C-alpha cells in the first residue's frame, strides 16, 4: 500500500459520507463554473449542511461565508479542502482546533504534513478524492451505471 492509498480507504470514505451532516468547504468559490461550487451545490442538494469558508466572499449558495474555519461557531463533521497543497498544514491545524471529525482533501490536494497533523489530532483523513464523486459512488445512484462501488449486494435501497 502506498502512502496515498492509506488515505483512500473505502471503509473510511463510506463512514465519513454516511455519518456527516455538516461540511465546511474551504476554498468554496462563488463562481458557478468552478468545481468547488458544483461540489457544494451537490452536497447541499443531498441534504448536507454546507458552510462556505472563503475570505473573499460574504455569501455563497445562500449561506454565510466565513473567512476562516476558526470563525465557524457550529459543529463541523468534515472539512473539505479546495486549496493548494501548501495551505493544508494550516487548514489541518484549524480543523483540529474546531474539533472536526474528518479532513477531506480534493483531487490534487496532497500534503503529508497536513495529513499527519490531522491524523495526530484524531481526524479521519481522505486525500486526493472528490467528495461529490465518492458520495455518488457510495450513497447516490452511480452503482446503477455499472461503476465499481467495491460493495457486493443485490439490494437497492430506496426502491419500492
Coordinates of N, CA and C in Angstrom, one line a residue:
X1 N 0.8 -1.2 0.0 CA 0.0 0.0 0.0 C 0.9 1.2 0.0
X2 N 0.6 2.2 -0.9 CA 1.4 3.4 -1.0 C 0.9 4.3 0.1
X3 N 1.7 5.4 0.4 CA 1.3 6.3 1.4 C -0.1 7.0 1.0
X4 N -0.3 7.3 -0.2 CA -1.5 7.9 -0.6 C -2.7 6.9 -0.5
X5 N -2.5 5.7 -0.8 CA -3.6 4.7 -0.7 C -4.2 4.6 0.8
X6 N -3.4 4.8 1.8 CA -3.9 4.8 3.1 C -4.9 5.9 3.4
X7 N -4.9 6.9 2.6 CA -5.9 8.0 2.8 C -7.1 7.8 1.8
X8 N -7.2 6.7 1.2 CA -8.3 6.4 0.2 C -9.0 5.1 0.5
X9 N -9.0 4.8 1.8 CA -9.7 3.5 2.3 C -11.2 3.6 2.0
X10 N -11.8 2.7 1.3 CA -13.2 2.7 1.0 C -14.1 2.7 2.3
X11 N -13.6 1.9 3.3 CA -14.4 1.9 4.5 C -14.5 3.3 5.2
X12 N -13.3 3.9 5.3 CA -13.2 5.2 5.9 C -14.1 6.3 5.1
X13 N -13.9 6.2 3.8 CA -14.7 7.1 2.9 C -16.2 6.9 3.1
X14 N -16.7 5.7 3.2 CA -18.1 5.4 3.4 C -18.5 5.9 4.8
X15 N -17.7 5.6 5.8 CA -18.1 6.1 7.1 C -18.2 7.6 7.2
X16 N -17.3 8.3 6.6 CA -17.4 9.8 6.6 C -18.7 10.2 5.9
X17 N -18.9 9.7 4.7 CA -20.1 10.1 3.9 C -21.4 9.8 4.6
X18 N -21.5 8.6 5.3 CA -22.7 8.2 5.9 C -23.0 8.8 7.3
X19 N -21.9 9.3 7.9 CA -22.1 9.9 9.3 C -22.1 11.4 9.3
X20 N -21.6 12.0 8.3 CA -21.5 13.5 8.3 C -22.9 14.2 8.0
X21 N -23.0 15.3 8.7 CA -24.2 16.1 8.4 C -23.8 17.6 8.0
X22 N -22.7 18.0 8.5 CA -22.2 19.4 8.3 C -20.8 19.4 7.7
X23 N -20.7 20.0 6.5 CA -19.4 20.1 5.8 C -19.0 21.5 5.6
X24 N -17.8 21.9 6.1 CA -17.2 23.2 5.8 C -16.4 23.0 4.6
X25 N -16.6 23.8 3.6 CA -15.8 23.7 2.3 C -14.8 24.9 2.3
X26 N -13.6 24.6 2.5 CA -12.5 25.7 2.5 C -12.1 25.9 1.0
X27 N -12.3 27.1 0.6 CA -11.9 27.4 -0.8 C -13.1 27.4 -1.7
X28 N -14.3 27.3 -1.1 CA -15.6 27.3 -1.9 C -15.7 28.6 -2.7
X29 N -15.9 28.5 -4.0 CA -16.0 29.6 -4.9 C -17.4 30.0 -5.2
X30 N -17.6 31.3 -5.4 CA -19.0 31.7 -5.8 C -19.2 31.7 -7.3
X31 N -18.2 31.2 -8.0 CA -18.2 31.1 -9.5 C -18.8 29.7 -9.8
X32 N -20.0 29.7 -10.4 CA -20.7 28.5 -10.8 C -20.0 27.6 -11.6
X33 N -18.9 28.0 -12.3 CA -18.1 27.2 -13.2 C -17.0 26.5 -12.5
X34 N -16.8 26.8 -11.3 CA -15.7 26.2 -10.5 C -16.1 24.8 -9.9
X35 N -15.2 23.9 -9.8 CA -15.6 22.6 -9.2 C -16.0 22.7 -7.8
X36 N -15.5 23.6 -7.0 CA -15.9 23.7 -5.6 C -17.3 24.1 -5.5
X37 N -17.8 25.0 -6.4 CA -19.2 25.5 -6.4 C -20.1 24.3 -6.7
X38 N -19.7 23.5 -7.7 CA -20.6 22.4 -8.1 C -20.6 21.3 -7.0
X39 N -19.5 21.1 -6.3 CA -19.5 20.1 -5.2 C -20.4 20.6 -4.0
X40 N -20.2 21.9 -3.7 CA -21.0 22.5 -2.6 C -22.5 22.4 -2.9
X41 N -22.9 22.8 -4.2 CA -24.2 22.7 -4.6 C -24.8 21.3 -4.5
X42 N -24.0 20.4 -5.0 CA -24.4 18.9 -5.0 C -24.6 18.5 -3.6
X43 N -23.7 18.8 -2.7 CA -23.8 18.3 -1.3 C -25.0 18.9 -0.6
X44 N -25.2 20.2 -0.9 CA -26.4 20.9 -0.3 C -27.7 20.2 -0.8
X45 N -27.8 19.9 -2.1 CA -28.9 19.3 -2.6 C -29.2 17.9 -2.1
X46 N -28.1 17.3 -1.6 CA -28.2 15.9 -1.0 C -28.4 16.0 0.5
X47 N -28.7 17.1 1.1 CA -29.1 17.2 2.5 C -28.0 17.5 3.5
X48 N -26.8 17.8 3.0 CA -25.8 18.2 3.9 C -25.9 19.7 4.2
X49 N -25.5 20.1 5.4 CA -25.4 21.5 5.8 C -24.0 21.9 5.3
X50 N -23.9 22.8 4.4 CA -22.7 23.3 3.7 C -22.3 24.7 4.3
X51 N -21.1 24.8 4.8 CA -20.6 26.0 5.4 C -19.4 26.5 4.5
X52 N -19.6 27.6 3.8 CA -18.6 28.1 2.9 C -17.5 28.8 3.7
X53 N -16.2 28.5 3.4 CA -15.1 29.2 4.0 C -14.2 29.8 2.9
X54 N -14.3 31.1 2.8 CA -13.6 31.9 1.8 C -13.5 33.3 2.2
X55 N -12.3 33.8 2.5 CA -12.1 35.2 3.0 C -12.6 36.3 2.0
X56 N -12.7 35.9 0.7 CA -13.1 36.9 -0.3 C -14.6 37.1 -0.5
X57 N -15.4 36.2 0.1 CA -16.8 36.2 -0.1 C -17.6 36.4 1.2
X58 N -18.8 36.9 1.1 CA -19.7 37.0 2.3 C -20.8 36.0 2.3
X59 N -21.2 35.6 1.1 CA -22.3 34.6 1.0 C -22.1 33.7 -0.3
X60 N -22.2 32.4 -0.1 CA -22.2 31.5 -1.2 C -23.2 30.5 -1.0
X61 N -23.9 30.1 -2.1 CA -25.0 29.1 -2.0 C -26.1 29.5 -1.0
X62 N -26.3 30.8 -0.8 CA -27.3 31.2 0.2 C -26.9 31.1 1.6
X63 N -25.6 30.8 1.9 CA -25.1 30.5 3.2 C -24.1 31.6 3.6
X64 N -24.0 32.0 4.8 CA -23.0 32.9 5.3 C -21.6 32.3 5.1
X65 N -20.7 33.1 4.5 CA -19.4 32.6 4.2 C -18.4 33.1 5.3
X66 N -17.6 32.3 5.8 CA -16.6 32.6 6.8 C -15.2 32.8 6.3
X67 N -14.4 33.7 6.9 CA -13.1 34.0 6.4 C -12.1 32.8 6.8
X68 N -12.4 32.1 7.8 CA -11.6 31.1 8.3 C -12.4 30.0 9.0
X69 N -11.9 28.8 9.1 CA -12.5 27.7 9.9 C -12.7 28.2 11.3
X70 N -11.8 28.9 11.9 CA -11.8 29.3 13.3 C -13.0 30.3 13.5
X71 N -13.6 30.9 12.5 CA -14.7 31.7 12.7 C -16.1 31.0 12.7
X72 N -16.0 29.7 12.3 CA -17.3 28.9 12.3 C -17.6 28.5 13.7
X73 N -18.8 28.8 14.1 CA -19.2 28.6 15.5 C -20.0 27.2 15.7
X74 N -20.4 26.6 14.7 CA -21.2 25.4 14.8 C -20.3 24.2 14.6
X75 N -20.8 23.0 15.0 CA -20.0 21.7 14.8 C -19.8 21.4 13.3
X76 N -18.6 21.0 13.0 CA -18.2 20.7 11.6 C -17.8 19.2 11.6
X77 N -18.5 18.4 10.8 CA -18.2 17.0 10.7 C -17.0 16.8 9.8
X78 N -17.0 17.5 8.6 CA -16.0 17.3 7.6 C -15.5 18.7 7.1
X79 N -14.2 18.8 7.0 CA -13.6 20.0 6.4 C -13.1 19.5 5.0
X80 N -13.8 20.0 4.0 CA -13.5 19.6 2.6 C -12.6 20.7 2.0
X81 N -11.4 20.4 1.5 CA -10.4 21.4 1.1 C -10.3 21.5 -0.4
X82 N -10.5 22.7 -0.9 CA -10.2 23.1 -2.3 C -9.2 24.2 -2.3
X83 N -8.0 23.9 -1.8 CA -6.9 24.9 -1.7 C -5.6 24.2 -2.2
X84 N -4.6 25.0 -2.4 CA -3.3 24.5 -2.9 C -2.7 23.6 -1.7
X85 N -2.0 22.5 -2.1 CA -1.5 21.6 -1.1 C -0.6 22.3 0.0
X86 N 0.1 23.4 -0.3 CA 0.9 24.0 0.7 C 0.1 24.7 1.8
X87 N -1.2 24.9 1.6 CA -2.1 25.5 2.6 C -2.6 24.4 3.6
X88 N -2.4 23.2 3.3 CA -3.1 22.1 4.0 C -2.6 22.0 5.5
X89 N -1.3 22.2 5.8 CA -1.0 22.1 7.2 C -1.7 23.1 8.1
X90 N -1.9 24.3 7.7 CA -2.6 25.3 8.4 C -4.1 25.0 8.5
X91 N -4.7 24.5 7.4 CA -6.1 24.1 7.5 C -6.3 22.9 8.4
X92 N -5.3 22.0 8.4 CA -5.4 20.8 9.2 C -5.4 21.2 10.7
X93 N -4.5 22.2 11.0 CA -4.5 22.7 12.4 C -5.8 23.3 12.8
X94 N -6.3 24.1 11.9 CA -7.6 24.8 12.2 C -8.7 23.7 12.3
X95 N -8.7 22.7 11.5 CA -9.7 21.6 11.6 C -9.7 20.9 12.9
X96 N -8.4 20.7 13.4 CA -8.3 20.0 14.7 C -8.7 21.0 15.8
X97 N -8.4 22.2 15.7 CA -8.8 23.2 16.7 C -10.3 23.3 16.9
X98 N -11.1 23.2 15.8 CA -12.5 23.3 15.9 C -13.2 22.0 16.2
X99 N -12.4 20.9 16.2 CA -12.9 19.6 16.6 C -13.6 18.9 15.4
X100 N -13.2 19.2 14.2 CA -13.8 18.5 13.1 C -13.6 17.0 13.2
X101 N -14.4 16.2 12.5 CA -14.2 14.7 12.5 C -13.4 14.2 11.4
X102 N -13.3 14.9 10.3 CA -12.6 14.4 9.1 C -12.0 15.6 8.3
X103 N -10.9 15.4 7.7 CA -10.3 16.3 6.8 C -10.3 15.6 5.4
X104 N -11.1 16.2 4.5 CA -11.2 15.6 3.1 C -10.5 16.5 2.1
X105 N -9.5 16.0 1.5 CA -8.7 16.8 0.5 C -9.1 16.4 -0.9
X106 N -9.5 17.3 -1.7 CA -10.0 17.1 -3.1 C -8.8 16.6 -3.9
X107 N -9.1 16.3 -5.2 CA -8.1 15.9 -6.2 C -7.0 16.8 -6.2
X108 N -5.8 16.3 -6.1 CA -4.6 17.1 -6.2 C -4.1 17.8 -4.9
X109 N -5.0 17.8 -3.9 CA -4.6 18.4 -2.6 C -3.9 17.4 -1.7
X110 N -2.6 17.2 -1.9 CA -1.8 16.2 -1.3 C -0.7 16.8 -0.5
X111 N -0.7 16.6 0.8 CA 0.4 17.2 1.6 C 0.5 16.3 2.9
X112 N 1.6 15.6 2.9 CA 1.8 14.6 4.0 C 1.8 15.3 5.4
X113 N 2.4 16.4 5.5 CA 2.5 17.1 6.8 C 1.1 17.5 7.3
X114 N 0.3 18.0 6.4 CA -1.1 18.3 6.7 C -1.9 17.1 7.2
X115 N -1.7 16.0 6.5 CA -2.3 14.7 6.8 C -1.9 14.3 8.2
X116 N -0.6 14.4 8.5 CA -0.1 14.0 9.8 C -0.6 14.8 10.9
X117 N -0.7 16.1 10.7 CA -1.3 17.0 11.7 C -2.7 16.6 12.0
X118 N -3.5 16.3 11.0 CA -4.9 15.9 11.2 C -5.0 14.6 11.8
X119 N -4.3 13.6 11.4 CA -4.3 12.3 12.0 C -3.9 12.3 13.5
X120 N -2.8 13.1 13.8 CA -2.4 13.2 15.2 C -3.5 13.8 16.1
X121 N -4.3 14.6 15.5 CA -5.4 15.2 16.3 C -6.7 14.3 16.3
X122 N -6.6 13.1 15.6 CA -7.7 12.2 15.7 C -8.7 12.3 14.5
X123 N -8.4 13.1 13.5 CA -9.3 13.2 12.4 C -9.1 12.1 11.4
X124 N -10.2 11.7 10.7 CA -10.1 10.8 9.6 C -9.6 11.6 8.4
X125 N -8.6 11.1 7.7 CA -8.1 11.9 6.5 C -8.4 11.1 5.2
X126 N -9.0 11.8 4.3 CA -9.2 11.3 2.9 C -8.5 12.3 2.0
X127 N -7.6 11.8 1.1 CA -6.8 12.6 0.3 C -6.9 12.2 -1.2
X128 N -6.9 13.2 -2.0 CA -6.9 13.0 -3.5 C -8.1 12.3 -4.0
X129 N -9.3 12.6 -3.3 CA -10.5 12.1 -3.7 C -11.6 13.2 -3.7
X130 N -12.6 13.1 -4.6 CA -13.6 14.1 -4.7 C -14.8 13.6 -3.8
X131 N -15.3 14.5 -2.9 CA -16.4 14.2 -2.0 C -17.7 13.9 -2.8
X132 N -17.9 14.7 -3.9 CA -19.1 14.5 -4.7 C -19.1 13.2 -5.4
X133 N -18.0 12.8 -6.0 CA -17.9 11.6 -6.7 C -18.0 10.4 -5.8
X134 N -17.3 10.5 -4.6 CA -17.4 9.4 -3.7 C -18.8 9.3 -3.1
X135 N -19.5 10.4 -2.9 CA -20.9 10.3 -2.4 C -21.8 9.7 -3.5
X136 N -21.6 10.0 -4.7 CA -22.4 9.4 -5.8 C -22.1 7.9 -5.9
X137 N -20.8 7.6 -5.6 CA -20.4 6.1 -5.7 C -21.1 5.3 -4.6
X138 N -21.1 5.8 -3.4 CA -21.5 5.0 -2.2 C -22.9 5.4 -1.7
X139 N -23.4 6.5 -2.0 CA -24.7 6.9 -1.4 C -25.7 7.3 -2.5
X140 N -25.2 7.6 -3.7 CA -26.0 8.1 -4.8 C -26.5 6.9 -5.6
X141 N -26.6 7.1 -6.9 CA -27.1 6.1 -7.8 C -26.0 5.7 -8.8
X142 N -24.8 6.0 -8.6 CA -23.7 5.7 -9.5 C -23.7 4.2 -9.8
X143 N -24.0 3.4 -8.8 CA -23.9 1.9 -9.0 C -24.9 1.4 -10.1
X144 N -25.9 2.2 -10.4 CA -26.9 1.8 -11.4 C -26.2 1.9 -12.8
X145 N -25.2 2.7 -12.9 CA -24.5 2.9 -14.2 C -23.4 1.9 -14.4
X146 N -23.2 1.0 -13.4 CA -22.1 -0.1 -13.5 C -20.8 0.3 -13.0
X147 N -20.7 1.4 -12.2 CA -19.4 1.8 -11.6 C -19.1 0.8 -10.5
X148 N -17.8 0.5 -10.3 CA -17.4 -0.4 -9.2 C -17.4 0.4 -7.9
X149 N -18.4 0.0 -7.1 CA -18.5 0.7 -5.8 C -17.8 -0.1 -4.7
X150 N -17.1 -1.2 -5.0 CA -16.4 -2.1 -4.1 C -17.4 -2.6 -3.0
X151 N -18.6 -2.8 -3.4 CA -19.6 -3.3 -2.5 C -20.4 -4.3 -3.2
X152 N -20.6 -5.5 -2.7 CA -21.3 -6.6 -3.3 C -22.7 -6.7 -2.6
X153 N -23.7 -6.4 -3.4 CA -25.1 -6.5 -2.8 C -26.1 -6.6 -4.0
X154 N -27.2 -7.2 -3.7 CA -28.3 -7.2 -4.7 C -29.4 -6.3 -4.2
X155 N -29.2 -5.7 -3.1 CA -30.2 -4.8 -2.5 C -30.0 -3.4 -3.0
X156 N -31.1 -2.8 -3.5 CA -31.1 -1.4 -4.0 C -31.9 -0.6 -3.0
X157 N -31.3 0.1 -2.1 CA -32.1 0.8 -1.1 C -32.9 1.9 -1.7
X158 N -34.0 2.2 -1.2 CA -34.8 3.3 -1.6 C -35.8 3.0 -2.8
X159 N -35.7 1.8 -3.3 CA -36.6 1.4 -4.4 C -37.8 0.7 -3.8
X160 N -39.0 1.0 -4.4 CA -40.2 0.4 -3.9 C -40.7 -0.6 -5.0

